[in-house]
Tab-separated table of C-alpha atoms in Angstrom:
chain	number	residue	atom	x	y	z
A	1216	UNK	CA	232.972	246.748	254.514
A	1217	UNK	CA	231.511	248.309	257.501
A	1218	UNK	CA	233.610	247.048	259.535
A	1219	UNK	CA	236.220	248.540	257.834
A	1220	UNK	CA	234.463	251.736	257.913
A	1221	UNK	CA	233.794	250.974	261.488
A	1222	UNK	CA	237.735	250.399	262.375
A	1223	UNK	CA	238.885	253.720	260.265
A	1224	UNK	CA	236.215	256.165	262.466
A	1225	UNK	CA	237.966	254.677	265.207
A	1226	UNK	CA	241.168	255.558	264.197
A	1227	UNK	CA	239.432	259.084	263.365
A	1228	UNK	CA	238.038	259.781	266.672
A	1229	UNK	CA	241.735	258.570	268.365
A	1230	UNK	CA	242.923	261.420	266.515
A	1231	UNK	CA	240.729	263.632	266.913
A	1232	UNK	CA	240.592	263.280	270.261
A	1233	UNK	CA	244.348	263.748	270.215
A	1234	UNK	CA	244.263	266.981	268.991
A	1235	UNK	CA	241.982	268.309	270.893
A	1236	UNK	CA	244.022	267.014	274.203
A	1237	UNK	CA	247.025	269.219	272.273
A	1238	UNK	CA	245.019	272.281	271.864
A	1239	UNK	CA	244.215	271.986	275.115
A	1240	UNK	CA	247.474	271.803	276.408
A	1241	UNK	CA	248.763	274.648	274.146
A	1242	UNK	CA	246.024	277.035	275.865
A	1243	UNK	CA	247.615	275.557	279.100
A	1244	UNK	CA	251.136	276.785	278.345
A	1245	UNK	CA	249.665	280.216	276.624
A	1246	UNK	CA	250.153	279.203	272.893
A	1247	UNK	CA	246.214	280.414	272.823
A	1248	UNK	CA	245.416	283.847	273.219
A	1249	UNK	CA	241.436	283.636	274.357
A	1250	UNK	CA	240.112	284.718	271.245
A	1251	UNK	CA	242.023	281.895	269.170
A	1252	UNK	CA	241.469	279.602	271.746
A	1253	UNK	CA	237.558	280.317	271.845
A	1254	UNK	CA	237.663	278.937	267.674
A	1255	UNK	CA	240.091	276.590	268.092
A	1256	UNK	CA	238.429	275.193	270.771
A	1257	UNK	CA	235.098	274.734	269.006
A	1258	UNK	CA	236.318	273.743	265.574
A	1259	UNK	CA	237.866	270.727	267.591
A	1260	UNK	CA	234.820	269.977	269.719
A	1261	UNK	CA	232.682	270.238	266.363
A	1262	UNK	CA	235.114	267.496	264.507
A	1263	UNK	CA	234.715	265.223	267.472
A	1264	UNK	CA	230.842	265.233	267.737
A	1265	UNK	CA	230.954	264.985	264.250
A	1266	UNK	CA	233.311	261.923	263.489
A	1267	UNK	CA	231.331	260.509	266.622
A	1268	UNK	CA	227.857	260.957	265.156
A	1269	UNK	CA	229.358	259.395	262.337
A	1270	UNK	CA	230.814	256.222	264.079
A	1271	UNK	CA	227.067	255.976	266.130
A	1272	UNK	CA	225.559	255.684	262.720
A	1273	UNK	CA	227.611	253.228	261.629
A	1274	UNK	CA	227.341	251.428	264.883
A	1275	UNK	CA	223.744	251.152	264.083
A	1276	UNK	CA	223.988	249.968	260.805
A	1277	UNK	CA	226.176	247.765	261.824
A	1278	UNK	CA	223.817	245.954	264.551
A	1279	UNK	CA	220.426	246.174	262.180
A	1280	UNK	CA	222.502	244.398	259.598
A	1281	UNK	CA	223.625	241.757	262.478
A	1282	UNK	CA	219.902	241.851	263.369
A	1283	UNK	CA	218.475	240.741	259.834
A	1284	UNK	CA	221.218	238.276	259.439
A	1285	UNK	CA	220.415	236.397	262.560
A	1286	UNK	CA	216.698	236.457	261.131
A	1287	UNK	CA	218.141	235.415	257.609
A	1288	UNK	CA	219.766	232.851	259.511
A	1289	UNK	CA	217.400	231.703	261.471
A	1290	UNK	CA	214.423	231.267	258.664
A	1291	UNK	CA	213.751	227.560	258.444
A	1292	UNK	CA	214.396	225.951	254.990
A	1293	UNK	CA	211.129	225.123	253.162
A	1294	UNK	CA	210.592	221.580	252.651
A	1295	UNK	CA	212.290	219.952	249.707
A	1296	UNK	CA	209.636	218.587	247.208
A	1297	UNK	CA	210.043	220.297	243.552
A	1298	UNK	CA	207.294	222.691	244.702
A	1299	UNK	CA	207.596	225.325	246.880
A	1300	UNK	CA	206.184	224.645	250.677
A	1301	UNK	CA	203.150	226.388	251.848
A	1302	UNK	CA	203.524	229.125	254.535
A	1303	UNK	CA	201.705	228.525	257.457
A	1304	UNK	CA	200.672	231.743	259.471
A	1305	UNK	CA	200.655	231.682	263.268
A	1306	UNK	CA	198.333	233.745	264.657
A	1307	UNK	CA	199.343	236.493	267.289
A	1308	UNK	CA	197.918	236.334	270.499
A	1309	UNK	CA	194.953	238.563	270.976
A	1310	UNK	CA	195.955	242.351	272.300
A	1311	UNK	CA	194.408	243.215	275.356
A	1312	UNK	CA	191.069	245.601	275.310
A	1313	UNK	CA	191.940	248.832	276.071
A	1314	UNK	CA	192.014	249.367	280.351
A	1315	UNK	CA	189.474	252.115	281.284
A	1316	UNK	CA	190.038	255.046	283.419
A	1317	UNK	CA	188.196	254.371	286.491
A	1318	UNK	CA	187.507	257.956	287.416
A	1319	UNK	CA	185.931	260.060	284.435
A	1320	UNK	CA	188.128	263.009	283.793
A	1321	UNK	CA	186.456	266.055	283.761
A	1322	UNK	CA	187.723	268.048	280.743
A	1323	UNK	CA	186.318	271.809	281.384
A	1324	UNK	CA	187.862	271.697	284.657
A	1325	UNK	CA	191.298	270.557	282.645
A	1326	UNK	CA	190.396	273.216	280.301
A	1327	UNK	CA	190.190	276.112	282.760
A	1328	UNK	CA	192.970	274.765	284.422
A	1329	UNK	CA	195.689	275.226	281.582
A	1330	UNK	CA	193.925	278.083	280.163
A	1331	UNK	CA	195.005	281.977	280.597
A	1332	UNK	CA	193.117	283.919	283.034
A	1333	UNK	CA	189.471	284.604	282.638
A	1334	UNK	CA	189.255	288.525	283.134
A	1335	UNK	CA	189.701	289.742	279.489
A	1336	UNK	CA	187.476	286.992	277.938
A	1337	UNK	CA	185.048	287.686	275.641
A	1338	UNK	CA	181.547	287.234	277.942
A	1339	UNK	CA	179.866	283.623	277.038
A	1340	UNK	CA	176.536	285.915	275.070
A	1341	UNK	CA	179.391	286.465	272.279
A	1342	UNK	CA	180.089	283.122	270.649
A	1343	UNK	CA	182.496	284.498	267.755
A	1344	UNK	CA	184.881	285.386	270.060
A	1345	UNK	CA	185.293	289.152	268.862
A	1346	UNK	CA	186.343	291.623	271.115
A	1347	UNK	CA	184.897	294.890	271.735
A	1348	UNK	CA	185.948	297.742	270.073
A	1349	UNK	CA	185.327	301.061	271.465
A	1350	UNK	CA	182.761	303.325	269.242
A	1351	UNK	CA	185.794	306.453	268.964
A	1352	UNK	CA	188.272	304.000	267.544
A	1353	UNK	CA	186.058	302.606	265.366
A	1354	UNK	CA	185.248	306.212	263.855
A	1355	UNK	CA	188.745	307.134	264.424
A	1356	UNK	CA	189.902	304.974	261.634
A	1357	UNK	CA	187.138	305.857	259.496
A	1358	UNK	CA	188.493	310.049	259.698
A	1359	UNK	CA	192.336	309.475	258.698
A	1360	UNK	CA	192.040	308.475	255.269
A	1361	UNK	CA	195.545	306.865	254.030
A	1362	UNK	CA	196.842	308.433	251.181
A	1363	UNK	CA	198.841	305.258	248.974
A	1364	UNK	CA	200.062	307.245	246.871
A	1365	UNK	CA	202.419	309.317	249.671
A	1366	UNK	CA	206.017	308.689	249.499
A	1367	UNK	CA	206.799	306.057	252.349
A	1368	UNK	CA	209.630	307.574	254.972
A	1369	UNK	CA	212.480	305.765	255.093
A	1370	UNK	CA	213.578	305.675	258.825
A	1371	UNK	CA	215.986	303.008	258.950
A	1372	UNK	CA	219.899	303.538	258.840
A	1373	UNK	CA	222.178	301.636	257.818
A	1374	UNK	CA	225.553	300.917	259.775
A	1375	UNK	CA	227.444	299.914	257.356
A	1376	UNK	CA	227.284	302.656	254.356
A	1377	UNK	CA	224.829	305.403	256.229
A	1378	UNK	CA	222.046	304.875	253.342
A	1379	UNK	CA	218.240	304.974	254.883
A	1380	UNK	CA	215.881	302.363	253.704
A	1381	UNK	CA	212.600	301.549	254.862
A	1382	UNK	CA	211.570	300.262	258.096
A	1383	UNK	CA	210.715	296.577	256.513
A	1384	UNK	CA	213.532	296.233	254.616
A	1385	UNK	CA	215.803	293.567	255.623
A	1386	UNK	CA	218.870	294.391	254.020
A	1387	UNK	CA	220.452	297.879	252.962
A	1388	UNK	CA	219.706	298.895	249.010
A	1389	UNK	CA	222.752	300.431	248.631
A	1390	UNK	CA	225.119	297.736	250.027
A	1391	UNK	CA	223.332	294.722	250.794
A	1392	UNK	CA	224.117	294.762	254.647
A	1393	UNK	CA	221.447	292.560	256.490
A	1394	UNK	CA	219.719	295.409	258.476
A	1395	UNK	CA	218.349	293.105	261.520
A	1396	UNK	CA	222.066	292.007	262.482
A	1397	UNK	CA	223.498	295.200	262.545
């Protein structure tokens, strides 16, 4: 059966192949203006890879299932008394200890290494990490009060129908365009 399967990807791939060689030639001769060729081109390459990812797959299944049947094969018979022969168990060989480093890496030095420059750290004496935050931004937030109930300004147009929608929206509310690809 996979075989089969095996010998009609082939045959898949031959012709595949095949018509990408004629597209090829037709954008050779002119038959292709760029733009078709550009789609063409692709759909072609994409059928390939894809009918070839297809054959590697079976490929593989092909050689795990040779795999198992050589070990299928290979199995010894148990012995042939009316019971069922013991199983002996081999024991692997002992894995080697783990080889030490010789030389101890130093890991701060690593650390600093691979680590963004030092400048705009916060200093050591601060161990949460926070930044500093000036005193007149601080207060600065404190003096603007935001009103929620205020009508949010839409400031984002859309290109398709003209309608404005708000600047998180992601697509139009009148038309449904996406707003981020347009």
């Amino acid at each position: 059966m996979a075989r089969e399967t095996l010998l009609e990807l082939q045959k898949k791939e031959k012709a595949v192949a095949e018509r990408l060689a004629e597209t090829e030639l037709r954008h050779e001769v002119g038959e292709y203006d760029e733009a078709q060729w550009g789609q063409v081109h692709k759909d072609a390459l994409a059928d390939l890879g894809a009918v070839r990812d297809e054959l590697m797959d079976v490929e593989r299944d092909i050689t795990r299932l040779e795999e198992l049947d050589k070990l299928v094969k290979a199995k010894p018979t148990p012995a042939s008394r009316g019971v069922a022969g013991e199983l002996t168990l081999t024991p692997s060989p002992p894995l080697k200890p783990a080889e030490r480093r010789k030389t101890p890496i130093d890991e701060l030095a690593f650390l600093k290494s691979v680590t963004e420059d030092d400048k705009n750290a916060p200093s050591p004496r601060r161990a949460s990490g926070g930044q500093y935050q000036p005193d007149d931004l601080q207060d600065a937030a404190h003096l603007a009060p935001v009103d929620e109930d205020a009508p949010v300004e839409k400031t984002l147009k859309c290109r398709e129908c003209g309608t404005m929608n708000l600047a998180t929206e992601w697509y139009c509310e009148n038309c449904g365009a996406e707003m981020g690809a347009l």
